[in-house]
Coordinates of C-alpha atoms in Angstrom, one line a residue:
M262 CA -104.0 -79.8 46.6
N263 CA -107.4 -78.2 47.3
S264 CA -110.6 -78.8 45.3
I265 CA -114.0 -77.2 45.0
A266 CA -116.8 -79.5 44.0
D267 CA -120.1 -77.9 42.8
G268 CA -122.3 -80.0 40.7
S269 CA -120.6 -81.3 37.6
V270 CA -117.7 -78.8 37.7
I271 CA -114.6 -79.6 39.8
I272 CA -111.9 -77.0 40.3
Q273 CA -108.6 -78.1 41.8
A274 CA -105.7 -75.9 42.9
S275 CA -102.1 -76.8 43.6
C276 CA -99.2 -74.8 45.1
A277 CA -96.8 -76.5 42.6
S278 CA -95.5 -74.3 39.8
V279 CA -95.9 -75.8 36.3
P280 CA -95.2 -73.0 33.7
S281 CA -97.1 -73.2 30.5
T282 CA -95.1 -73.5 27.3
P283 CA -94.9 -70.1 25.4
F284 CA -97.3 -70.1 22.5
W285 CA -94.4 -69.1 20.2
F286 CA -92.1 -71.9 21.3
G287 CA -93.2 -74.3 18.5
E288 CA -92.5 -71.8 15.8
V289 CA -89.0 -71.1 17.3
A290 CA -88.3 -74.9 17.2
L291 CA -89.4 -75.1 13.5
I292 CA -87.3 -72.1 12.4
A293 CA -84.3 -73.1 14.4
E294 CA -84.3 -76.6 12.9
H295 CA -84.7 -75.1 9.4
L296 CA -81.7 -72.8 10.0
R297 CA -79.7 -75.6 11.3
R298 CA -80.5 -77.9 8.4
Q299 CA -79.5 -75.1 5.9
G300 CA -76.2 -74.7 7.7
V301 CA -76.9 -71.1 8.7
L302 CA -76.0 -71.6 12.4
T303 CA -72.7 -73.2 11.5
T304 CA -71.9 -70.4 9.0
I305 CA -72.7 -67.8 11.7
D306 CA -70.1 -69.5 14.0
E307 CA -67.5 -69.4 11.2
R308 CA -68.1 -66.0 9.7
V309 CA -69.6 -63.7 12.3
R310 CA -66.9 -63.2 14.8
F311 CA -66.4 -60.4 17.4
A312 CA -63.6 -60.1 19.9
R313 CA -63.9 -57.7 22.8
R314 CA -62.4 -57.4 26.2
R315 CA -64.0 -59.6 28.9
M316 CA -66.0 -61.5 26.3
G317 CA -67.0 -63.9 29.1
H318 CA -68.7 -67.2 28.7
Y319 CA -70.7 -66.5 25.6
E320 CA -70.1 -66.1 21.8
V321 CA -71.9 -64.2 19.0
I322 CA -74.2 -67.2 18.2
D323 CA -75.6 -67.2 21.8
F324 CA -76.8 -63.6 21.5
L325 CA -78.1 -64.1 18.0
A326 CA -80.1 -67.0 19.2
V327 CA -81.8 -64.7 21.8
L328 CA -82.5 -62.2 19.0
F329 CA -84.0 -64.8 16.7
G330 CA -86.3 -66.0 19.5
Y331 CA -87.2 -62.4 20.4
A332 CA -88.1 -61.6 16.8
I333 CA -90.2 -64.8 16.4
S334 CA -92.0 -64.3 19.8
G335 CA -93.5 -61.0 19.1
E336 CA -93.2 -60.1 22.8
R337 CA -93.4 -56.4 23.3
T338 CA -90.2 -56.0 25.3
L339 CA -87.1 -58.0 26.0
E340 CA -88.1 -58.1 29.7
A341 CA -91.4 -59.8 28.8
F342 CA -89.6 -62.2 26.4
Y343 CA -87.1 -63.3 29.1
E344 CA -89.9 -63.7 31.6
R345 CA -91.7 -66.2 29.4
L346 CA -88.5 -67.9 28.2
Q347 CA -86.8 -68.4 31.6
P348 CA -88.5 -71.7 32.6
F349 CA -87.6 -73.1 29.1
A350 CA -84.1 -71.7 28.8
V351 CA -82.4 -75.1 28.5
P352 CA -84.5 -76.5 25.6
F353 CA -84.4 -73.1 23.9
M354 CA -80.6 -72.9 23.8
A355 CA -80.4 -76.6 22.9
L356 CA -82.3 -75.7 19.7
F357 CA -79.2 -73.7 18.7
D358 CA -76.7 -76.3 20.1
R359 CA -75.8 -74.0 23.0
D360 CA -75.8 -74.6 26.7
Q361 CA -76.7 -71.6 28.9
L362 CA -79.0 -68.6 28.2
P363 CA -77.2 -65.2 28.4
A364 CA -78.8 -62.9 30.9
R365 CA -80.7 -59.8 29.7
S366 CA -78.1 -57.5 31.0
T367 CA -75.3 -59.5 29.3
L368 CA -77.2 -59.2 26.0
S369 CA -77.5 -55.4 26.5
R370 CA -73.8 -55.1 27.1
F371 CA -72.9 -57.2 24.1
L372 CA -75.1 -55.1 21.8
A373 CA -73.6 -51.9 23.2
A374 CA -70.1 -53.1 22.6
L375 CA -70.8 -54.5 19.1
T376 CA -68.9 -52.9 16.2
M377 CA -70.0 -52.6 12.5
E378 CA -67.5 -55.2 11.2
P379 CA -69.4 -58.3 12.6
V380 CA -72.7 -56.6 11.7
E381 CA -71.7 -56.3 8.1
A382 CA -70.6 -60.0 8.1
L383 CA -74.1 -60.8 9.5
R384 CA -75.7 -58.7 6.7
A385 CA -73.7 -60.5 4.0
L386 CA -74.7 -63.8 5.5
F387 CA -78.4 -62.7 5.5
L388 CA -78.2 -61.9 1.8
D389 CA -76.3 -65.1 1.0
D390 CA -79.0 -67.2 2.7
L391 CA -81.7 -65.3 0.8
L392 CA -80.0 -66.0 -2.5
A393 CA -79.1 -69.6 -1.8
R394 CA -82.6 -71.0 -2.3
P395 CA -85.6 -70.1 -4.5
L396 CA -88.8 -69.1 -2.8
T397 CA -90.7 -72.0 -4.4
E398 CA -89.6 -75.5 -5.4
E399 CA -90.7 -74.9 -9.0
R400 CA -88.4 -71.9 -9.2
Q401 CA -91.2 -69.7 -10.5
R402 CA -90.5 -66.0 -10.6
G403 CA -92.6 -62.9 -10.2
E404 CA -92.3 -60.3 -12.9
L405 CA -94.0 -57.4 -14.7
L406 CA -94.7 -57.9 -18.4
D407 CA -95.0 -54.7 -20.4
R408 CA -97.1 -54.1 -23.5
V409 CA -94.5 -55.5 -25.8
G410 CA -93.7 -58.6 -23.7
R411 CA -90.5 -57.3 -21.9
Q412 CA -89.9 -58.7 -18.5
W413 CA -89.2 -56.5 -15.5
E414 CA -88.5 -57.3 -11.8
V415 CA -89.7 -54.5 -9.5
F416 CA -87.8 -53.4 -6.4
D417 CA -89.1 -50.9 -3.9
I418 CA -86.7 -48.7 -2.0
D419 CA -88.1 -46.4 0.7
G420 CA -87.3 -45.0 4.2
T421 CA -89.0 -45.6 7.5
R422 CA -88.3 -44.0 10.8
E423 CA -88.7 -44.4 14.5
A424 CA -88.9 -41.4 16.8
A425 CA -87.9 -41.3 20.5
R426 CA -89.3 -39.2 23.3
Q427 CA -86.8 -37.2 25.3
R428 CA -87.7 -35.2 28.4
A429 CA -86.3 -31.8 29.0
L430 CA -83.3 -31.9 31.4
P431 CA -82.3 -29.1 33.9
K432 CA -79.2 -27.3 33.1
G433 CA -76.8 -25.3 35.3
E434 CA -73.2 -24.8 36.3
E435 CA -73.8 -27.0 39.4
L436 CA -74.9 -29.9 37.3
P437 CA -72.7 -32.2 35.2
P438 CA -73.2 -32.3 31.4
A439 CA -76.1 -34.6 30.4
H440 CA -75.5 -37.7 28.3
R441 CA -78.6 -39.2 26.7
R442 CA -78.7 -42.9 26.0
L443 CA -80.0 -42.5 22.4
D444 CA -77.4 -39.9 21.3
E445 CA -75.5 -42.5 19.2
V446 CA -78.5 -43.9 17.4
C447 CA -80.8 -40.8 17.1
A448 CA -80.6 -37.2 16.1
A449 CA -83.0 -34.3 15.4
G450 CA -84.9 -34.8 12.2
Y451 CA -88.2 -35.2 10.5
T452 CA -90.5 -37.4 12.7
G453 CA -93.5 -37.5 10.4
R454 CA -96.6 -38.6 12.2
K455 CA -94.6 -40.2 15.0
R456 CA -94.3 -38.5 18.3
G457 CA -90.8 -37.7 19.6
E458 CA -87.9 -35.2 19.7
V459 CA -85.2 -37.3 18.0
V460 CA -85.4 -39.9 15.2
R461 CA -83.6 -42.7 13.4
T462 CA -84.2 -43.4 9.7
R463 CA -83.5 -46.5 7.8
T464 CA -83.7 -47.4 4.1
A465 CA -85.5 -50.7 3.4
I466 CA -85.3 -52.7 0.2
S467 CA -87.9 -55.2 -0.9
Q468 CA -88.7 -57.4 -3.8
A469 CA -92.1 -56.3 -4.9
H470 CA -93.2 -59.7 -6.4
T471 CA -92.1 -62.0 -3.5
S472 CA -92.5 -59.5 -0.6
Q473 CA -89.0 -60.5 0.6
W474 CA -86.7 -58.1 2.3
L475 CA -83.3 -57.6 0.7
G476 CA -81.7 -55.4 3.3
S477 CA -81.9 -52.4 5.7
F478 CA -79.5 -49.6 6.3
G479 CA -80.1 -47.1 9.1
N480 CA -78.5 -43.8 10.3
R481 CA -79.2 -41.1 12.9
G482 CA -81.7 -38.3 12.2
N483 CA -82.9 -38.2 8.6
G484 CA -80.3 -40.7 7.5
K485 CA -77.8 -40.5 4.6
Y486 CA -80.1 -41.4 1.8
R487 CA -77.5 -41.1 -1.0
E488 CA -75.1 -43.5 0.8
E489 CA -77.9 -45.9 1.7
L490 CA -79.1 -45.9 -1.9
A491 CA -75.7 -46.8 -3.1
R492 CA -75.6 -49.8 -0.8
A493 CA -79.2 -50.8 -1.8
L494 CA -78.1 -50.7 -5.5
F495 CA -75.2 -53.1 -4.6
V496 CA -77.7 -55.5 -3.0
I497 CA -80.1 -55.4 -6.0
R498 CA -77.2 -56.1 -8.5
R499 CA -76.2 -59.0 -6.4
Y500 CA -79.7 -60.3 -6.4
L501 CA -79.9 -60.1 -10.2
E502 CA -76.6 -61.7 -10.6
A503 CA -77.5 -64.6 -8.3
N504 CA -80.7 -65.2 -10.3
N505 CA -78.9 -64.9 -13.7
Q506 CA -80.9 -61.9 -14.6
P507 CA -79.5 -58.9 -16.6
Q508 CA -79.4 -55.5 -14.9
T509 CA -81.6 -54.1 -17.6
R510 CA -84.5 -56.1 -16.2
A511 CA -84.5 -54.3 -12.9
L512 CA -87.1 -51.6 -12.2
L513 CA -86.6 -49.4 -9.1
R514 CA -89.5 -47.5 -7.6
L515 CA -88.4 -44.6 -5.4
D516 CA -90.3 -41.8 -3.7
G517 CA -89.9 -38.0 -4.1
L518 CA -86.8 -37.9 -1.8
Y519 CA -84.8 -39.3 -4.7
G520 CA -86.3 -37.2 -7.5
T521 CA -83.3 -35.2 -8.6
G522 CA -80.8 -35.4 -11.4
A523 CA -78.0 -36.2 -9.1
V524 CA -79.8 -39.4 -7.9
I525 CA -80.6 -40.4 -11.4
A526 CA -76.8 -40.2 -12.1
D527 CA -76.2 -42.4 -9.0
L528 CA -78.5 -45.2 -10.4
G529 CA -75.8 -46.1 -12.9
G530 CA -78.1 -47.1 -15.7
L531 CA -80.7 -49.1 -13.7
C532 CA -84.3 -48.4 -14.9
F533 CA -86.4 -46.5 -12.4
V534 CA -89.7 -44.7 -11.9
M535 CA -89.8 -42.0 -9.2
R536 CA -91.6 -38.8 -8.2
G537 CA -89.6 -35.7 -9.2
K538 CA -88.9 -32.9 -6.8
D539 CA -86.8 -30.7 -9.1
Y540 CA -89.5 -28.4 -10.3
T541 CA -87.1 -26.2 -12.2
V542 CA -87.7 -28.9 -14.9
L543 CA -91.0 -27.2 -15.6
D544 CA -89.2 -24.1 -16.9
H545 CA -87.5 -26.1 -19.6
P546 CA -88.7 -24.9 -23.1
T547 CA -89.5 -28.5 -24.1
I548 CA -91.8 -28.9 -21.1
Q549 CA -93.4 -25.5 -21.6
A550 CA -94.1 -26.1 -25.3
R551 CA -95.5 -29.6 -24.5
L552 CA -97.9 -28.2 -21.9
H553 CA -99.5 -26.0 -24.5
L554 CA -100.2 -29.0 -26.8
P555 CA -103.1 -31.5 -26.2
P556 CA -102.5 -33.9 -23.3
D557 CA -101.6 -37.5 -23.8
A558 CA -104.0 -39.0 -21.3
S559 CA -106.0 -38.4 -18.1
F560 CA -105.5 -40.4 -14.9
S561 CA -108.1 -40.8 -12.2
P562 CA -107.6 -43.6 -9.6
P563 CA -110.8 -45.4 -8.6
E564 CA -110.4 -44.4 -4.9
S565 CA -110.3 -40.6 -5.7
S566 CA -112.3 -38.1 -7.7
L567 CA -109.1 -36.3 -8.6
V568 CA -108.4 -36.3 -12.4
R569 CA -104.8 -35.7 -13.5
T570 CA -104.0 -34.6 -17.0
L571 CA -100.8 -36.2 -18.3
Y572 CA -98.2 -34.8 -20.6
D573 CA -95.4 -37.2 -21.8
C574 CA -92.0 -35.6 -22.5
P575 CA -89.6 -38.3 -23.7
D576 CA -86.1 -36.7 -23.4
V577 CA -85.6 -33.9 -21.0
P578 CA -82.5 -32.9 -19.1
V579 CA -82.9 -33.0 -15.3
G580 CA -80.8 -31.2 -12.7
K581 CA -77.4 -29.6 -12.9
T582 CA -75.8 -32.8 -14.3
G583 CA -78.2 -32.7 -17.2
C584 CA -79.2 -36.4 -16.9
R585 CA -81.8 -37.0 -19.6
C586 CA -84.9 -39.0 -18.8
R587 CA -88.5 -39.3 -19.7
V588 CA -90.7 -36.9 -17.7
V589 CA -94.4 -37.3 -17.2
V590 CA -96.1 -34.1 -16.1
A591 CA -99.4 -34.5 -14.3
T592 CA -101.6 -31.4 -13.7
H593 CA -104.9 -30.8 -12.0
P594 CA -106.7 -27.6 -10.8
A595 CA -105.7 -26.3 -7.4
T596 CA -108.3 -26.1 -4.6
G597 CA -108.6 -23.8 -1.7
K598 CA -106.5 -26.1 0.4
K599 CA -102.7 -26.1 -0.3
S600 CA -101.7 -29.3 -2.1
S601 CA -99.3 -31.4 0.0
I602 CA -97.9 -33.0 -3.2
G603 CA -96.7 -31.1 -6.2
H604 CA -95.9 -27.5 -7.1
T605 CA -98.7 -24.9 -7.6
R606 CA -98.4 -22.2 -10.3
K607 CA -101.3 -19.9 -11.4
G608 CA -104.0 -22.1 -10.0
V609 CA -102.6 -25.4 -11.4
V610 CA -100.8 -28.1 -9.4
Y611 CA -98.0 -29.8 -11.3
E612 CA -96.6 -33.2 -10.4
L613 CA -93.4 -34.7 -12.0
F614 CA -92.6 -38.3 -12.6
F615 CA -89.2 -39.3 -13.8
T616 CA -88.5 -42.6 -15.5
H617 CA -86.4 -44.5 -18.0
L618 CA -89.3 -46.9 -19.0
P619 CA -89.6 -47.1 -22.8
Q620 CA -92.6 -45.5 -24.5
D621 CA -93.5 -48.5 -26.6
G622 CA -94.0 -50.6 -23.4
F623 CA -95.5 -48.1 -21.0
T624 CA -97.9 -45.2 -21.7
A625 CA -97.9 -42.1 -19.5
F626 CA -100.9 -43.6 -17.8
D627 CA -99.0 -46.8 -17.0
V628 CA -96.0 -44.8 -15.6
V629 CA -98.2 -42.9 -13.1
A630 CA -100.2 -46.0 -12.2
L631 CA -97.0 -48.0 -11.6
Y632 CA -95.5 -45.4 -9.4
L633 CA -98.7 -45.0 -7.3
H634 CA -98.8 -48.8 -7.0
R635 CA -95.7 -48.5 -4.7
G636 CA -98.2 -47.7 -2.0
A637 CA -98.4 -51.5 -1.6
F638 CA -95.0 -51.0 0.2
E639 CA -96.8 -49.3 3.1
P640 CA -98.9 -52.4 4.1
M641 CA -95.7 -54.4 4.0
L642 CA -94.1 -52.1 6.5
A643 CA -97.3 -52.1 8.6
D644 CA -97.3 -55.9 8.7
E645 CA -93.7 -55.8 9.8
D646 CA -94.5 -53.4 12.6
Q647 CA -97.4 -55.6 13.7
E648 CA -95.5 -58.9 13.6
I649 CA -91.9 -58.0 14.6
D650 CA -91.6 -54.2 15.0
P651 CA -87.9 -54.0 14.0
D652 CA -87.8 -50.2 14.6
R653 CA -88.4 -50.6 18.4
W654 CA -85.3 -49.9 20.5
C655 CA -83.4 -53.1 21.1
S656 CA -80.0 -51.4 21.7
H657 CA -78.7 -47.9 22.3
S658 CA -75.7 -48.4 19.9
P659 CA -75.9 -48.2 16.1
A660 CA -74.4 -51.6 15.5
G661 CA -76.6 -53.3 18.0
Q662 CA -79.8 -51.8 16.5
E663 CA -78.6 -52.7 13.0
A664 CA -78.0 -56.3 14.1
W665 CA -81.5 -56.5 15.5
Q666 CA -83.1 -55.2 12.3
I667 CA -81.1 -57.7 10.2
V668 CA -82.4 -60.5 12.4
S669 CA -86.0 -59.2 12.1
Q670 CA -85.9 -59.2 8.3
W671 CA -84.3 -62.6 8.3
I672 CA -87.2 -64.0 10.3
W673 CA -89.7 -62.4 7.9
N674 CA -88.1 -64.1 4.9
V675 CA -87.9 -67.5 6.6
R676 CA -91.6 -67.3 7.5
L677 CA -92.3 -66.6 3.8
E678 CA -90.2 -69.6 2.8
L679 CA -91.8 -72.0 5.3
G680 CA -95.3 -70.6 4.3
H681 CA -94.6 -71.5 0.7
L682 CA -93.6 -75.0 1.8
L683 CA -97.0 -75.3 3.6
H684 CA -98.9 -74.0 0.7
P685 CA -97.0 -74.4 -2.6
D686 CA -99.3 -72.2 -4.7
P687 CA -98.3 -71.2 -8.2
V688 CA -97.6 -67.6 -9.1
R689 CA -100.7 -65.5 -9.7
A690 CA -101.2 -63.2 -12.6
T691 CA -103.0 -59.9 -12.4
K692 CA -104.0 -57.6 -15.3
F693 CA -102.3 -54.5 -14.0
A694 CA -103.6 -52.4 -16.9
P695 CA -106.0 -53.4 -19.7
A696 CA -104.9 -53.8 -23.3
V697 CA -104.8 -50.7 -25.5
P698 CA -108.1 -50.4 -27.4
E699 CA -108.0 -49.8 -31.2
A700 CA -108.4 -46.2 -32.0
K701 CA -111.5 -45.4 -34.1
E702 CA -111.6 -42.7 -36.8
Q703 CA -112.1 -39.1 -35.6
Q704 CA -111.4 -40.1 -32.0
P705 CA -108.4 -39.0 -30.0
H706 CA -105.7 -41.6 -29.5
T707 CA -105.5 -43.1 -26.0
C708 CA -101.7 -43.8 -25.9
G709 CA -100.4 -40.3 -26.3
Y710 CA -98.5 -38.6 -29.0
G711 CA -94.9 -38.5 -30.1
K712 CA -92.8 -35.4 -31.0
P713 CA -94.6 -32.8 -33.2
S714 CA -93.7 -32.9 -36.8
V715 CA -94.2 -30.3 -39.6
A716 CA -94.3 -30.4 -43.4
T717 CA -91.3 -29.8 -45.6
A718 CA -91.0 -26.8 -48.0
F719 CA -93.7 -26.7 -50.7
K720 CA -91.2 -25.0 -53.2
A721 CA -87.5 -24.6 -53.3
G722 CA -86.4 -21.4 -51.5
R723 CA -89.6 -21.1 -49.6
F724 CA -90.1 -21.3 -45.8
S725 CA -91.2 -24.7 -44.5
G726 CA -92.9 -25.6 -41.2
Q727 CA -89.5 -26.3 -39.8
D728 CA -88.7 -22.6 -39.9
F729 CA -91.5 -21.8 -37.5
A730 CA -90.1 -22.5 -34.0
L731 CA -92.4 -23.8 -31.3
Q732 CA -92.3 -21.4 -28.3
P733 CA -92.7 -22.1 -24.6
D734 CA -96.0 -20.2 -24.6
G735 CA -97.6 -22.6 -27.1
T736 CA -97.3 -20.3 -30.1
L737 CA -95.1 -20.5 -33.2
R738 CA -92.5 -17.9 -34.1
C739 CA -92.1 -17.1 -37.8
P740 CA -88.8 -16.0 -39.5
A741 CA -90.1 -12.4 -39.3
N742 CA -90.5 -12.7 -35.5
Q743 CA -94.3 -12.8 -35.6
S744 CA -96.5 -15.1 -33.5
L745 CA -98.8 -17.8 -34.9
V746 CA -101.5 -19.0 -32.5
V747 CA -103.6 -22.2 -32.5
H748 CA -106.4 -21.8 -35.0
E749 CA -107.8 -25.4 -35.3
R750 CA -107.4 -28.9 -33.9
R751 CA -108.7 -31.9 -35.7
N752 CA -108.3 -35.7 -35.5
E753 CA -107.1 -37.4 -38.7
A754 CA -108.3 -40.8 -39.9
S755 CA -104.9 -42.3 -39.1
G756 CA -105.2 -41.4 -35.4
S757 CA -102.9 -38.4 -35.7
L758 CA -103.9 -35.0 -34.3
R759 CA -103.4 -32.0 -36.5
V760 CA -102.9 -28.6 -34.8
V761 CA -103.2 -25.7 -37.2
Y762 CA -101.5 -22.4 -36.3
A763 CA -102.4 -19.2 -38.1
A764 CA -100.8 -15.7 -38.1
S765 CA -102.7 -12.4 -38.2
I766 CA -103.4 -11.0 -41.6
R767 CA -102.3 -7.6 -40.3
S768 CA -98.9 -9.1 -39.6
C769 CA -98.6 -10.8 -43.0
R770 CA -99.6 -7.9 -45.3
P771 CA -96.6 -5.6 -44.6
C772 CA -94.2 -8.4 -44.1
P773 CA -91.1 -8.2 -46.4
L774 CA -90.7 -12.0 -46.3
R775 CA -94.2 -12.7 -47.6
D776 CA -93.0 -13.9 -51.0
Q777 CA -90.8 -16.5 -49.4
C778 CA -93.5 -17.5 -47.0
Q779 CA -96.8 -17.9 -48.9
W780 CA -97.6 -19.6 -52.2
N781 CA -98.8 -16.6 -54.1
G782 CA -96.8 -14.1 -52.1
S783 CA -98.5 -10.7 -51.7
A784 CA -101.5 -11.8 -53.8
T785 CA -102.6 -14.2 -51.1
A786 CA -105.6 -13.0 -49.2
K787 CA -105.2 -15.2 -46.2
P788 CA -102.5 -15.2 -43.5
R789 CA -99.8 -17.9 -43.2
Q790 CA -100.9 -21.2 -41.6
V791 CA -98.7 -24.0 -40.3
S792 CA -99.9 -27.5 -39.5
V793 CA -98.2 -29.4 -36.7
L794 CA -98.9 -33.1 -36.8
L795 CA -98.8 -35.2 -33.6
H796 CA -98.5 -38.8 -34.6
P797 CA -99.8 -41.4 -32.1
L798 CA -97.1 -43.3 -30.2
V799 CA -96.4 -46.8 -31.3
V800 CA -97.3 -48.8 -28.2
G801 CA -97.8 -52.5 -27.8
S802 CA -101.4 -53.5 -27.6
A803 CA -100.9 -56.2 -24.9
P804 CA -102.1 -55.6 -21.3
L805 CA -99.6 -55.0 -18.4
L806 CA -99.4 -58.2 -16.4
W807 CA -98.2 -58.3 -12.8
R808 CA -97.1 -61.8 -11.5
D809 CA -96.5 -62.2 -7.8
W810 CA -97.6 -64.1 -4.7
S811 CA -99.9 -62.8 -2.0
R812 CA -97.9 -61.0 0.7
R813 CA -99.7 -62.0 3.9
P814 CA -101.2 -65.6 3.9
Y815 CA -97.9 -67.5 3.7
R816 CA -96.4 -65.7 6.7
R817 CA -99.6 -66.0 8.6
A818 CA -99.7 -69.7 7.8
C819 CA -96.3 -70.2 9.4
I820 CA -97.1 -68.1 12.4
Q821 CA -100.5 -69.7 13.1
L822 CA -99.4 -73.3 12.4
L823 CA -98.5 -74.1 16.0
R824 CA -99.7 -71.1 17.8
H825 CA -102.8 -72.9 19.2
Q826 CA -101.4 -76.4 19.3
R827 CA -100.1 -78.3 22.3
I828 CA -96.3 -78.5 22.7
E829 CA -94.6 -81.0 25.0
V830 CA -91.1 -80.3 26.2
Q831 CA -89.0 -82.8 28.1
V832 CA -85.5 -82.4 29.4
G833 CA -83.9 -85.7 30.4
P834 CA -81.2 -86.1 33.1
P835 CA -77.5 -86.0 32.2
T836 CA -76.0 -89.2 30.9
C837 CA -73.8 -91.3 33.2
A838 CA -70.6 -90.2 31.4
S839 CA -71.2 -86.6 32.5
L840 CA -71.5 -87.6 36.1
E841 CA -68.1 -89.2 36.2
V842 CA -65.4 -86.9 37.5
S843 CA -62.3 -87.2 35.3
P844 CA -59.1 -85.3 35.7
R845 CA -59.0 -82.2 33.5
L846 CA -56.1 -82.0 31.1
L847 CA -54.6 -78.6 30.6
F848 CA -52.7 -77.4 27.5
R849 CA -49.6 -75.2 27.7
A850 CA -51.5 -72.3 26.1
Q851 CA -54.0 -72.5 29.0
R852 CA -51.2 -72.6 31.6
A853 CA -49.7 -69.5 30.0
H854 CA -53.1 -67.7 29.8
Y855 CA -52.9 -67.2 26.0
R856 CA -55.9 -65.9 24.2
L857 CA -58.4 -68.6 23.3
S858 CA -58.7 -69.6 19.7
W859 CA -62.0 -69.0 17.9
E860 CA -62.9 -72.7 18.4
G861 CA -62.0 -72.5 22.1
R862 CA -64.2 -69.5 22.6
L863 CA -67.1 -71.2 20.8
A864 CA -66.7 -74.4 22.8
R865 CA -67.2 -72.7 26.2
N866 CA -71.0 -72.5 25.9
A867 CA -71.4 -75.3 23.4
R868 CA -73.9 -78.0 24.4
V869 CA -71.9 -81.1 25.2
P870 CA -72.9 -84.5 24.0
T871 CA -73.4 -85.8 27.6
S872 CA -76.1 -83.2 28.4
G873 CA -79.6 -84.4 29.0
R874 CA -81.6 -85.2 26.0
V875 CA -84.2 -82.5 25.1
T876 CA -87.4 -83.9 23.5
I877 CA -89.8 -81.4 21.9
R878 CA -93.1 -82.8 20.5
L879 CA -95.1 -80.7 18.2
F880 CA -98.7 -81.3 17.3
G881 CA -100.6 -80.2 14.2
V882 CA -97.6 -80.4 11.8
P883 CA -98.5 -81.7 8.4
E884 CA -96.6 -84.8 7.5
N885 CA -95.2 -83.5 4.2
F886 CA -94.1 -80.3 5.9
A887 CA -92.4 -82.3 8.7
T888 CA -90.6 -84.5 6.2
S889 CA -89.3 -81.5 4.3
L890 CA -87.8 -80.1 7.5
G891 CA -86.3 -83.5 8.5
L892 CA -88.5 -83.8 11.6
A893 CA -89.3 -87.2 13.0
T894 CA -93.0 -88.1 12.8
A895 CA -95.0 -90.2 15.2

């Protein structure tokens, strides 16, 4: 040992190698102990099984232990993770009751050979573990309360992608055909803002109130969004069933990729709010007629100066299947720059929002605000990329990449659960939208209007307002095939809006049906007028309440708990019993080289009782938290 002494500072150097404990090792110890106490590790041994040729010394749990550690560590690559882990391989594997650490190349070969059957078993186990325990000990639930007090649980379904760079390869008859490593997991597709030539897309499902992941389903290229949506709906139904909630309580938020009538039919009765992309709906006579009536509301988010004018159409067929739903049309003037969202016609940009939300609980303003609120899903994906980055390439096979992404979402949920143990805060309530103010006389109603109604016949055998059909161009058509245009609009004391249509006197004077149409027939000096009354919608007056927990602090509390604390790791020598050489007894099956049983395969790398004791001492763990995890306290 050499030393340098200069004043009060003494620097000593030694040639002995003493690796420092990885800063993430303490969190690995906590999460591994939590999974062991919940029986997850044992269940993986029993349910996630994979048989392949030359399986070798290791079993599925050995490789999943490495993936769990890799997801927790946040290391950029598997190579960097193995480099930090190698000096502590024995205590790391001991946390999972295993003996030896698989080499990095062995892990890669395992993920390349993995099939979808064990991956689906792992996915089912991930969901079972999520549903086995409530997020908080008080079993509080997040929810959305509408204006009449109905409860909704909101689920977000959206796609995310990862692009891969591929260099150009020379081609020629003298060269063998090229085989790219990512051909099985990637294909040409939409890369978005990510740089690359090929892409892989996955559909992620989250619970909007707890910020928990419910699942992830990936495919090559742009993915198979209809198939992935069907699997996501199965997961959501299982979640509702496990929590004793009716399916009518679920509310799905989807982006414009799903905005067609065919997808609405696929939802199977679940409530939804989505952006529509089938702009042929705008040509429907009901929509065209509604666009010529006064709007229901205007919408302007605080972060933008854009003002959208909203028209609420309660029952409109969408798509070739004719699925009927509520359509909210949002319009705003077009600018010189082409709008990236919506459809532009004659200087007006039209946006469509499809939903099954009831009109008495959600105004048109509420529907648009609730859809745009799904932007909170993007910070959740950003946090996931920053903490774990599940879209990075861990394997060049679809099953291996799916297994890695399941493990990543599992670690996210466990961190949330442990964070709530550290800080058992009650659910918070946010006023998502204010209460509906009382409408004053001679002022337009703020909740929108219902279907237009007209008066009945003033005398038997005379034409009533019902005989004047509302046209897509906003006019009325009389029985004599003449047009009536808007003459006056006025607000009634009851909050209704009266729209008065009037014909031209030049059309009424020579009309042969004038005696059936007007009170005094041909003696009338004025043209025929028809009043269309728009009654205000009956909407609950209560505010929209959003109940949830904060997304980030609980995970960060779990991550930062031991990140800057000292960790002591001691590996004792083997016990005396392991040093004694005893004759090995063989079974007849071993003599005959039969296939090993599942238990025999699992036992090959199991940590034997005679192995040296591993002692891990964690500092900075609150006593109540340690007790809840069953950890011994000093």
